[in-house]
XYZ file of C-alpha atoms in Angstrom:
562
model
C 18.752 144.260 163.492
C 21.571 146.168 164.731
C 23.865 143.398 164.509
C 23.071 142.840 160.934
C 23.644 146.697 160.061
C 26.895 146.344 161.538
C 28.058 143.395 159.537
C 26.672 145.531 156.572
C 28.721 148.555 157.085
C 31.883 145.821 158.226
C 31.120 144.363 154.651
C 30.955 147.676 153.076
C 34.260 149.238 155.383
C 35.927 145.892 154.042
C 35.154 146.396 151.002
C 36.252 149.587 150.603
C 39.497 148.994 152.498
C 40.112 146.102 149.713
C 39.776 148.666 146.768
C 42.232 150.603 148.604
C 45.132 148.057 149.677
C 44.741 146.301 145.599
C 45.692 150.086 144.515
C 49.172 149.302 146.384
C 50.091 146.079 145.201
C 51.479 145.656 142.330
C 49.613 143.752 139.647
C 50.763 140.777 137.677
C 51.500 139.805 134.307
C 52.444 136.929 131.963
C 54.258 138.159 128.877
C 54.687 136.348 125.584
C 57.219 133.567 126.881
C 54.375 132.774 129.962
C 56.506 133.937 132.666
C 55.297 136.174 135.446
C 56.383 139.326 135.992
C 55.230 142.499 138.252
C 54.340 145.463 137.103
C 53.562 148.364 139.418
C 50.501 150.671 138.898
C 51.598 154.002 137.603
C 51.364 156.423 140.855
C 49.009 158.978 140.633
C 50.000 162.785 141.449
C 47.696 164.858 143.559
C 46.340 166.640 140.604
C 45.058 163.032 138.818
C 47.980 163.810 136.058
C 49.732 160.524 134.844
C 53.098 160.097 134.429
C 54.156 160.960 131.049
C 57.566 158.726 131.477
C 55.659 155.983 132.508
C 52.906 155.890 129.807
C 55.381 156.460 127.078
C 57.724 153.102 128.361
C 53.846 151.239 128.522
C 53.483 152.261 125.085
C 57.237 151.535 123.837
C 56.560 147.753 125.205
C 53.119 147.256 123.845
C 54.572 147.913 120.365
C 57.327 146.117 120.652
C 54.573 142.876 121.432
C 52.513 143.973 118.914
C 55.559 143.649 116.508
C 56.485 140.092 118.017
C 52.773 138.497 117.382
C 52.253 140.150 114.028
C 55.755 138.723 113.014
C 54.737 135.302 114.254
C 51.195 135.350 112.561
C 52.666 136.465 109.121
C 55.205 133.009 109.141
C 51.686 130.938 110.160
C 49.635 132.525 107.916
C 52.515 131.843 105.443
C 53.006 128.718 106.266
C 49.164 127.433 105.991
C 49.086 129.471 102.583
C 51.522 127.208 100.941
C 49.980 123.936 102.721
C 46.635 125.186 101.221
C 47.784 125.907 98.053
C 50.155 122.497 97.774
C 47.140 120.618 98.977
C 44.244 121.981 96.275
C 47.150 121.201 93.505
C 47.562 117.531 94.483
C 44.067 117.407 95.328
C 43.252 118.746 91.715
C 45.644 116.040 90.604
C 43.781 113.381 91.999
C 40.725 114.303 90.631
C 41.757 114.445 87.512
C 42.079 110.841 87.679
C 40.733 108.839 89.981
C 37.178 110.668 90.393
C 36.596 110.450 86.514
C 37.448 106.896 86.717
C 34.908 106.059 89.087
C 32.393 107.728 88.395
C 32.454 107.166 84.669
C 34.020 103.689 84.831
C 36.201 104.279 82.128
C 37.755 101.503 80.069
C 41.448 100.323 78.983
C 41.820 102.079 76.703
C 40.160 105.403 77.834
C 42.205 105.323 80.757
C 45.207 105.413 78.489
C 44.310 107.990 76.474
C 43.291 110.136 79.584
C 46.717 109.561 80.773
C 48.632 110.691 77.296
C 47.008 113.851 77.429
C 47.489 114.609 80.979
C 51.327 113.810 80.594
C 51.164 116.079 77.251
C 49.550 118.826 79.213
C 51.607 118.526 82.303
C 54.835 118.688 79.095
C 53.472 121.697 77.413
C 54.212 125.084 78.903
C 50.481 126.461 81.047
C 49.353 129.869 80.516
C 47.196 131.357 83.126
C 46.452 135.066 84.332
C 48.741 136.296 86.646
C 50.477 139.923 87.349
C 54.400 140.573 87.235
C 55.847 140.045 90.515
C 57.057 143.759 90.530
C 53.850 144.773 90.236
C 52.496 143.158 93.310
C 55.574 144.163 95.278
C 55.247 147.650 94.462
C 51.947 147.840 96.235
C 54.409 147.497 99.404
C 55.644 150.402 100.449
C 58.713 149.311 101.963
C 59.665 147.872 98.322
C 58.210 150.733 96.841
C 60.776 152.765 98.541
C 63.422 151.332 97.092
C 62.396 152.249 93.655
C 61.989 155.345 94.850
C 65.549 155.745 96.150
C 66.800 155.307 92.528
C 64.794 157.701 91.069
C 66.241 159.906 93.681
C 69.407 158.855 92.467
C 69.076 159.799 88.521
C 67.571 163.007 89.591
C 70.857 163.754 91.346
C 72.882 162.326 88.807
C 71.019 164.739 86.534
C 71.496 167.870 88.665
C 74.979 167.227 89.510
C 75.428 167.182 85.421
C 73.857 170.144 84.926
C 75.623 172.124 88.117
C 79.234 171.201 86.653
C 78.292 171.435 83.299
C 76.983 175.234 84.285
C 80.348 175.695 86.390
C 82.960 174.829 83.808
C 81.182 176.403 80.440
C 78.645 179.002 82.185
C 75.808 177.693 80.468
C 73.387 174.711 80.862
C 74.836 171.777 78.534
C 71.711 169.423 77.332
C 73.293 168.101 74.600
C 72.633 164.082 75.039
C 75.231 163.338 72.259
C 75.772 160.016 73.326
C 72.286 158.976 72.892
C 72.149 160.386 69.447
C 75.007 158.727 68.564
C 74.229 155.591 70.311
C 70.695 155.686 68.164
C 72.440 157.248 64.716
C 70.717 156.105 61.374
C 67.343 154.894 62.946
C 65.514 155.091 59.855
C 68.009 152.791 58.286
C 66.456 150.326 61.096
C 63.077 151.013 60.746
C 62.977 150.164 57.217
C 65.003 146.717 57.640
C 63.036 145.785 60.380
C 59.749 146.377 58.711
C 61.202 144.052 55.748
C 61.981 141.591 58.413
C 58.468 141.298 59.949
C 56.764 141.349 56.965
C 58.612 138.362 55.381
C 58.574 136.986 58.811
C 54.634 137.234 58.461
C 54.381 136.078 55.357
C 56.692 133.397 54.243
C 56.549 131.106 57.016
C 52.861 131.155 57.663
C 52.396 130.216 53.815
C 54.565 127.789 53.887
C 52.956 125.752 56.690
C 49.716 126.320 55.206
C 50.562 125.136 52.166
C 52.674 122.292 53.223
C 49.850 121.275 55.529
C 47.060 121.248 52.452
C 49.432 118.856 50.562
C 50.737 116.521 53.107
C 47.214 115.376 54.313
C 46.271 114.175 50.550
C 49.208 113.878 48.631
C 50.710 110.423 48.237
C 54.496 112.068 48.954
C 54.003 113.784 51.902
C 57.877 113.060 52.775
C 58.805 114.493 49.570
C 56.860 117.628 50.288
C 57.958 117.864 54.203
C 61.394 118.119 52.597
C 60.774 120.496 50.315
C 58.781 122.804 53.163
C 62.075 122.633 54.986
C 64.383 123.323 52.884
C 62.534 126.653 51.825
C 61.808 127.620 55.651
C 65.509 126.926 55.995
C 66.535 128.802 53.139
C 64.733 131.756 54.175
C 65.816 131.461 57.780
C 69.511 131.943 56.233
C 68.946 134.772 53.954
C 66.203 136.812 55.222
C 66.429 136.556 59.166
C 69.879 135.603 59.149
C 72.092 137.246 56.410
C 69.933 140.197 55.321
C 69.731 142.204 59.189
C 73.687 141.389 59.825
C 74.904 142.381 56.406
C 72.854 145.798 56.762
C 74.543 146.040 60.143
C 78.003 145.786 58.776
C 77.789 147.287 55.397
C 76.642 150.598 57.196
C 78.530 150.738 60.849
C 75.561 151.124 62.406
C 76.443 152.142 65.846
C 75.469 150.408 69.464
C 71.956 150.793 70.089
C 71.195 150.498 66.348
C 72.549 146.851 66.160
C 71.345 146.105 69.022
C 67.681 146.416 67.876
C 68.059 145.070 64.430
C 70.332 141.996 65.932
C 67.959 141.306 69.135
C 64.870 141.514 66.835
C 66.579 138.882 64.130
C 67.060 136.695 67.221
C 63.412 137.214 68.536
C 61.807 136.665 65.338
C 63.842 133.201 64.553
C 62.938 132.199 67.594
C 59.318 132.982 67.337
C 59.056 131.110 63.600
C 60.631 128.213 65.037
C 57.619 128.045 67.864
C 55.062 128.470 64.789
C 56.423 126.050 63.462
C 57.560 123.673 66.023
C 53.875 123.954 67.788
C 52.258 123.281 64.674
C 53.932 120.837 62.648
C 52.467 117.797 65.197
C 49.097 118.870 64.995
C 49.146 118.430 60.912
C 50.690 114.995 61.151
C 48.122 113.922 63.706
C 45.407 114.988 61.373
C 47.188 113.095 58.443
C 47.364 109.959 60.693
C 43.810 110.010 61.951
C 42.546 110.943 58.370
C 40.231 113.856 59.262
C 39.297 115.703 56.638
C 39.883 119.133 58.626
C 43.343 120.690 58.573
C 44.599 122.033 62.256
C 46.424 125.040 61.189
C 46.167 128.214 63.077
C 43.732 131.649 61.962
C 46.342 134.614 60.147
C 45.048 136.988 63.014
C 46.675 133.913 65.598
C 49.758 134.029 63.886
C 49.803 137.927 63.916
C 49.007 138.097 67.512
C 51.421 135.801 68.673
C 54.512 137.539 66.861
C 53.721 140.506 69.084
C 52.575 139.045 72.477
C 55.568 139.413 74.879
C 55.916 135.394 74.823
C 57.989 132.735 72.571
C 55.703 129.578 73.086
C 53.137 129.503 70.547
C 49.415 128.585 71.718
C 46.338 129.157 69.284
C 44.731 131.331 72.462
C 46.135 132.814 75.375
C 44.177 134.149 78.654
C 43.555 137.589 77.848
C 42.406 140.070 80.595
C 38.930 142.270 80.145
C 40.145 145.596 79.445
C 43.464 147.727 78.713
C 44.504 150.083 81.190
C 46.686 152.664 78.749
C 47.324 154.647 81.916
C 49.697 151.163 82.923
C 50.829 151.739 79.482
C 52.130 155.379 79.667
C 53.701 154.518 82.771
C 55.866 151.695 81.431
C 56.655 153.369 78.650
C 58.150 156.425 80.575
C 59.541 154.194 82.808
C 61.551 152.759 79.528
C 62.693 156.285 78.763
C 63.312 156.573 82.251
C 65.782 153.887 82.456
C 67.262 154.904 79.018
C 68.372 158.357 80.564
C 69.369 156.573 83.482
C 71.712 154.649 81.445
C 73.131 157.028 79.802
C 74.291 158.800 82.806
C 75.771 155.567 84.429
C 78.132 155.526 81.066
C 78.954 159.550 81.278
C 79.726 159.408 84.610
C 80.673 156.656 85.828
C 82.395 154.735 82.446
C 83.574 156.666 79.831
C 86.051 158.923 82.439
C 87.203 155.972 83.858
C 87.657 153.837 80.412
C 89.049 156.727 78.178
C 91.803 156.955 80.778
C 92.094 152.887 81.816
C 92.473 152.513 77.880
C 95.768 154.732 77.324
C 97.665 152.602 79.991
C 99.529 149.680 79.581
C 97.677 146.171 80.275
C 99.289 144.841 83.149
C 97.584 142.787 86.427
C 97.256 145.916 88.510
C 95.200 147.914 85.760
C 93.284 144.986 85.282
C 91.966 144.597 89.056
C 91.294 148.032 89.232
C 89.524 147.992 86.006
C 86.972 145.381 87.229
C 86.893 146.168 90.391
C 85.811 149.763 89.502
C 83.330 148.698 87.014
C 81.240 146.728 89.834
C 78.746 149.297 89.954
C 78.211 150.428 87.004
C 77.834 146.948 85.675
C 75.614 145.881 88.345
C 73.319 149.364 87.709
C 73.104 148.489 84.038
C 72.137 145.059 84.845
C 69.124 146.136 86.846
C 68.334 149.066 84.617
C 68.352 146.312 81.749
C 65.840 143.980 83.528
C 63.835 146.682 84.911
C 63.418 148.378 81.123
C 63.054 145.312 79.478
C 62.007 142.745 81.414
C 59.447 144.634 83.404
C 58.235 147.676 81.609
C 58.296 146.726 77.772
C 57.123 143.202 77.716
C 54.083 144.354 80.783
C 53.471 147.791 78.214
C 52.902 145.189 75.481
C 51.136 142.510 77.007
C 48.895 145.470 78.499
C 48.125 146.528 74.710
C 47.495 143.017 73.824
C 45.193 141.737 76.925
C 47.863 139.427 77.374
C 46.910 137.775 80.764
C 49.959 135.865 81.807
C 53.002 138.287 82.831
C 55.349 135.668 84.430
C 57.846 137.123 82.555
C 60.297 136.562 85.410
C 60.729 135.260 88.791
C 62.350 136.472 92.278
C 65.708 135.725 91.065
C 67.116 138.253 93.552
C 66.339 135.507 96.023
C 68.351 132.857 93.953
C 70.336 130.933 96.462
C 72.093 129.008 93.261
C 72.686 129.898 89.896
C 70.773 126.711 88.287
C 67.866 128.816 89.981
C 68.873 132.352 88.596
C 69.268 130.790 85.230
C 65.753 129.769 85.498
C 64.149 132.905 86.969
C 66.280 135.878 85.478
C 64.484 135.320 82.473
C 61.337 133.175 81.954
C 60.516 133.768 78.440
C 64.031 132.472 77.077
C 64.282 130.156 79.534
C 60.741 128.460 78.283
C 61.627 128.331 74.513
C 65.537 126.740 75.771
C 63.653 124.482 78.094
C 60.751 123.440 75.611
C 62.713 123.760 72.151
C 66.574 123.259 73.298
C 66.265 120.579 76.373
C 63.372 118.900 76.059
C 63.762 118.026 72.128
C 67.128 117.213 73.088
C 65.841 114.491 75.692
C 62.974 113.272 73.938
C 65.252 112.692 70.835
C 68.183 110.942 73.027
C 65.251 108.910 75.540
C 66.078 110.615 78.098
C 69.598 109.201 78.647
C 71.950 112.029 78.586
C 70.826 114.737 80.604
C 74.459 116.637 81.428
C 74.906 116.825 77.562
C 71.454 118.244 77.347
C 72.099 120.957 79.916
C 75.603 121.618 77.947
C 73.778 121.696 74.675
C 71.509 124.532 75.974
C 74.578 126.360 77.363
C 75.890 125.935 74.018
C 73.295 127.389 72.097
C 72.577 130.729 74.728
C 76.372 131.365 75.091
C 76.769 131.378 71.601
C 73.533 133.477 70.893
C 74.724 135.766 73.094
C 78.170 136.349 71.929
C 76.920 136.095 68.172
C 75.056 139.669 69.797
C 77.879 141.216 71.556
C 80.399 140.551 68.288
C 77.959 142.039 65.555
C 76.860 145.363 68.133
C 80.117 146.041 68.936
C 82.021 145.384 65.621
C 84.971 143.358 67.347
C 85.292 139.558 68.590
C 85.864 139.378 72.090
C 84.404 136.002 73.758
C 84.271 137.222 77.241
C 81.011 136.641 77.821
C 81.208 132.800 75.910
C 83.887 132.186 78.410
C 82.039 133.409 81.641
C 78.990 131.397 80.300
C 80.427 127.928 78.969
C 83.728 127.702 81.949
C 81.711 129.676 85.238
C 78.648 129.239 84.022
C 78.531 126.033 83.587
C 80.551 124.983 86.768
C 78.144 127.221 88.920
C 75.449 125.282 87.893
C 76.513 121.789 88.565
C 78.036 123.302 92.084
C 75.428 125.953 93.190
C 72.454 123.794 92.716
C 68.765 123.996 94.090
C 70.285 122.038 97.317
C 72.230 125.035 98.421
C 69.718 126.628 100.812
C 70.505 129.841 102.844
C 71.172 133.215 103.429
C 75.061 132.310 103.212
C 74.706 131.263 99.372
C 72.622 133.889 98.129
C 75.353 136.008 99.094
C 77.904 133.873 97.491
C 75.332 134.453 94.014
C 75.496 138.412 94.440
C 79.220 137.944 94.837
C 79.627 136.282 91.802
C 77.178 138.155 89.672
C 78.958 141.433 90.604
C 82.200 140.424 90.039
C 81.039 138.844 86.576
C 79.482 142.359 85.245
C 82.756 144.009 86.350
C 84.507 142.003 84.020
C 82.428 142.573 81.121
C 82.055 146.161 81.451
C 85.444 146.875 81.955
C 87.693 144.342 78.974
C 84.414 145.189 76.981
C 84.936 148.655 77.471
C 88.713 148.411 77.037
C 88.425 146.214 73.771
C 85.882 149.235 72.431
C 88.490 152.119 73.209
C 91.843 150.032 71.654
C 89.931 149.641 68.027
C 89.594 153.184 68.159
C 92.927 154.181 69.303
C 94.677 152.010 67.409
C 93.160 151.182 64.150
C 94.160 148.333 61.363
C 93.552 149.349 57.938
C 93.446 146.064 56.707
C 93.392 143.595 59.266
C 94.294 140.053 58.512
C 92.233 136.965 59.948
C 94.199 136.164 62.539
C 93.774 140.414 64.030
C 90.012 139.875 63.979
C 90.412 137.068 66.450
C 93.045 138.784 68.644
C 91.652 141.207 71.093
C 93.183 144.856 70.117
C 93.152 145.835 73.646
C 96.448 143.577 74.551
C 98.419 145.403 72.232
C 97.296 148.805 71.746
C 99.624 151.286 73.473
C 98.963 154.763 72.369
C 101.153 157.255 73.772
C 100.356 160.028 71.065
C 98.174 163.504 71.876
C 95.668 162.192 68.688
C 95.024 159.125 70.455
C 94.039 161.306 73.428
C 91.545 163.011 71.364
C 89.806 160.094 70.049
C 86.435 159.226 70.719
């Protein structure tokens, strides 16, 4: 009995000399490469305090582990994301096919059909519901930030206006005479535009209807077809083309102005040729199968598409439940927003520079200078344009009309080639080129000269685009044909979707910065020379020749010009 209490209490005096030795020896630890390592206990003052030092180092590494695994669980979880969502679309694929083939044992001739309208589906262009990738970014606030560093910005932009405006004349100056200028004889718009929609939504929607009625019965449907063209074509030329541009002219309407009546003629065009491109194969397929049922489109269809913020026409598009005109408010001040903004990028930043710049003679070392000072505000005007347009309007719109697919754009920011930018600057141009431009182009030539298709659409958009600039501004300049048709197209051939890396997105910024420099500054130049040195009545041959290569003025009125 006594022998066992003493191997108790040995037991329990071990035991207890155990717990005290493990409080001296320092404890180990595998970190996140599987290595050992030692780590002491913190020491434990008389008074039971911990060591502040030593907890705050604990802490300092924990966070920095924490950081490491929630870095390396985002690229998984990426990862498995895009293997999920790349296997459910080929699986979806397959299905498509092969499970309604045997389970319904289709025949021959089933199985062709099936496969004509899969490859006409997998053709046409897919709506679906989906938000603007802003949008979802913005819910981030790291990205978030950022926006919120250039509102920062106008607000100083705006104070520092007011502070040296209150400095020089003693007063506050909010006189935004630019804008009103820029804007000048907006009624004049209104009222041509309204003439424009309305013939827009009348004309060709009769025409198709009517052409439609007759070409199913009549006996000279070719006859008729002909006839239907030649009046849309007609129209096209007078109406949408002549009748905006000669308004535009005839009455100097300044910047802004043109710009709306010009950009609108350009939407609209585009938007008749999708009614009618869309709509003209479903008539002749119900003349060819002989059903007595016409497939033209509803006048509320026709109405709704030539507002919805897209240029592909579809009889339906997803629409979402509800309108949120809160969303709407918001992009709609964020328009005005970006309008302001604007117009203190050109105060500030452009017209000082330019109304000196243009009073100098044109020589190499003006020019770098020039563009290399007109980086920013090029690049600012860029984004502001994209973020007003691109962003704000078309999502206000599409918010007004339910419209549930708002891919207006992609991350071109992350555009590592600039046969990628071209394709996610701007989605809904780049779907009517692709679908209207390319595509026709292909299907017309079998499919045998792709380079000449891809030069066709750079054709077309360089010369749209230029066809813009020339009316707006009242002079010819082809700067921006040039950067399109020599560096455009040479960018795309050599900064294809093969050049992968940080390294070439850089080499894209590059490019796109030093490309906005050089619009904004010989635009800007070309703008001040045909107001400092007027011709009263130009010949031919001084409409083509840029003003700005000649124009010297050395006189005080010239100084005073606007």
């Amino acid at each position: 009995m006594a022998v066992r209490v003493g191997m108790v209490n040995e037991g329990a005096g071990g035991t207890r000399s155990r717990k005290a030795s493990r409080k001296n020896v320092p404890s180990s630890e595998r970190d996140d490469t599987g290595t050992e390592r030692t780590t002491e206990e913190p020491s434990c003052p008389n008074n039971g305090t911990v060591e502040v030092e030593h907890i705050i180092s604990r802490k300092l590494e924990l966070k920095k582990k924490a950081e490491h695994l929630k870095a390396n669980l985002m690229r998984q979880f990426d990862a498995q994301v895009n293997e999920f969502i790349d296997g459910l679309i080929e699986e979806s694929v397959s299905l498509s096919s092969s499970h309604v083939n045997t389970v319904f044992q289709l025949s021959d001739k089933e199985k062709s059909k099936l496969r004509h309208t899969q490859q006409s589906q997998g053709q046409s262009k897919q709506f679906v519901i989906r938000r603007s990738l802003l949008d979802d970014l913005f819910e981030v606030n790291h990205i978030r930030t950022i926006y919120h560093m250039f509102i920062a910005l106008l607000l100083l932009c705006i104070f520092s206006t007011l502070i040296v405006d209150f400095i020089d004349q003693g007063r506050l100056v909010l006189e935004f005479d630019l804008l009103v200028y820029a804007f000048g004889q907006f009624p004049l718009v209104v009222v041509t535009w309204m003439v424009m929609f309305l013939s827009v939504l009348v004309i060709p929607f009769v025409l198709l209807n009517g052409w439609a009625s007759v070409y199913t019965t009549s006996n000279h449907g070719t006859l008729w077809t002909v006839l239907a063209g030649s009046l849309l074509l007609l129209y096209q030329g007078l109406c949408l083309g002549f009748l905006p541009t000669y308004v535009v002219l005839k009455n100097s309407l300044p910047p802004a102005s043109c710009f709306i009546l010009i950009l609108e003629q350009v939407r609209l065009t585009m938007k008749t040729h999708s009614f009618i491109r869309e709509n003209v194969p479903k008539v002749l397929s119900s003349a060819r199968t002989k059903t007595n049922s016409v497939a033209v489109p509803q006048l509320n269809q026709y109405i709704y598409f030539l507002f919805a913020p897209t240029l592909i026409y579809r009889d339906n598009y997803p629409r979402n439940p509800c309108i949120r005109w809160g969303y709407v408010a918001t992009k709609f001040l964020q328009v005005l927003g970006c309008l302001f903004y604007a117009y203190y990028v050109f105060v500030r930043l452009c017209i000082p520079q330019f109304h000196n710049i243009s009073l100098q003679l044109f020589d190499l070392r003006v020019m770098v200078l020039c563009v290399f000072n007109s980086i920013l505000p090029g690049v600012l005007v860029l984004l502001l344009a994209f973020f007003a347009f691109l962003h704000c309007w078309l999502n206000a719109f599409a918010e007004m009309l339910r419209f549930g697919d708002r891919m207006f754009y992609k991350d071109w920011w992350n555009s590592t080639s600039f046969a990628n930018y071209y394709r996610t600057w701007n989605v809904v141009v780049h779907d009517w080129l692709y679908y209207y431009i390319y595509r026709d182009f292909m299907l017309m030539t079998q499919k045998r000269f792709r380079a000449v298709a891809m030069l066709f659409v750079f054709t077309v958009s360089a010369v749209v685009h230029e066809y813009v600039l020339a009316i707006c501004f009242g002079f010819f300049y082809p700067v921006l044909f040039s950067l399109f048709m020599c560096f455009g197209m040479v960018f795309n051939f050599v900064l294809h979707d093969k050049r992968k890396g940080p390294l070439w997105n850089v080499i894209m910024w590059t490019s796109l910065f030093l490309g906005q420099g050089v619009l904004i500054c010989l635009y800007s130049q070309e703008w001040y020379a045909q107001r400092y040195c007027p011709i009263k009545e130009p010949s031919f041959m001084d409409l083509l020749k840029p003003r700005s290569w000649t124009c010297y003025p050395q006189s005080d009125a010239a100084v005073g010009a606007h």
